[in-house]
XYZ file of C-alpha atoms in Angstrom:
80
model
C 0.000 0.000 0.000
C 1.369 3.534 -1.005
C 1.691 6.443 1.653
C -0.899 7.970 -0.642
C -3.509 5.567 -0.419
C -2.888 4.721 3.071
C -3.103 8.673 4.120
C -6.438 8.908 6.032
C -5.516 5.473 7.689
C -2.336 7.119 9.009
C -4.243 10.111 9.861
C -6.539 8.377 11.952
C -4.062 6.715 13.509
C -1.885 9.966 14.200
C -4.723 11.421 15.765
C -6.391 8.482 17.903
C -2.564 8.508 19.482
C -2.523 11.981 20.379
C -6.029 11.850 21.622
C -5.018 8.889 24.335
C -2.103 10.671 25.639
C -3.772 13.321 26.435
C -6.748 11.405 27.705
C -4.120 9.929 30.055
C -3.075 13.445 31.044
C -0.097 13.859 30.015
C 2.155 15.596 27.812
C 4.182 14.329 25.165
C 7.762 14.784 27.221
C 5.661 12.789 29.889
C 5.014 10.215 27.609
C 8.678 9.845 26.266
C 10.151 9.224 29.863
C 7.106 6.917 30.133
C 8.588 4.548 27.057
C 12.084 5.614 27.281
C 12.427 7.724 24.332
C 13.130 11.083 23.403
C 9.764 13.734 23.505
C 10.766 14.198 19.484
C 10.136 11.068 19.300
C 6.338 11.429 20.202
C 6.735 14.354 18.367
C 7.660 12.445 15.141
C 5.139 9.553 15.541
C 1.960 12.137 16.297
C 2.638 14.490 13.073
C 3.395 11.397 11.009
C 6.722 12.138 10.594
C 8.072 8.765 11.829
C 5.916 5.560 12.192
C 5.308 2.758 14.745
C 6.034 -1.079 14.656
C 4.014 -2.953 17.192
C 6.907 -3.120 19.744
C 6.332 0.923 20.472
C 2.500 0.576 19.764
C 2.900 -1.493 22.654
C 4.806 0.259 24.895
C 2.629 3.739 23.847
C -0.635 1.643 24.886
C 0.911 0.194 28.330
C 2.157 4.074 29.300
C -1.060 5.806 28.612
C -3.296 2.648 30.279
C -4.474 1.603 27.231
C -5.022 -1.783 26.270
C -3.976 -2.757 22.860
C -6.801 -4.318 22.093
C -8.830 -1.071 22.678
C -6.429 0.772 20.584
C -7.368 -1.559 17.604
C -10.961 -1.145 18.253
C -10.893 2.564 18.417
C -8.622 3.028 15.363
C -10.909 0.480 13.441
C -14.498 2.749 15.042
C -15.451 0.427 17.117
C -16.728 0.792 21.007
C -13.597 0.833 23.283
């Protein structure tokens, strides 16, 4: 699948992660000490600059108390 076609997907996706960390109150340095990473790191995953493998999905969902299964029904519309 091209970046192009997969744009709204990755929009979506961008958004829905910036929408739990801040559910989970906290700020994006907050959530980089949280996973052991940099804040432009969060930075560079929420404006789609950089993207996730599983491993940091993980670790995002686990820091802001998220279940990953939740995270998959959210991102795909359904009830969380």
């Amino acid at each position: 699948m091209s970046r192009r076609a997969d744009a709204p997907a990755q929009a979506r996706l961008q958004s829905l992660l910036r929408k739990i960390r801040i559910e989970a109150g906290l700020r994006q340095s907050d959530l980089a000490d949280r996973i052991g990473q940099p804040q432009s790191f969060v930075s560079k995953y929420e404006s789609g600059e950089r993207r996730l493998d599983l491993i940091e999905l993980h670790a995002i969902c686990r820091a802001t108390g998220v279940p990953l299964e939740a995270f998959v029904r959210r991102f795909e519309g359904g009830p969380d």
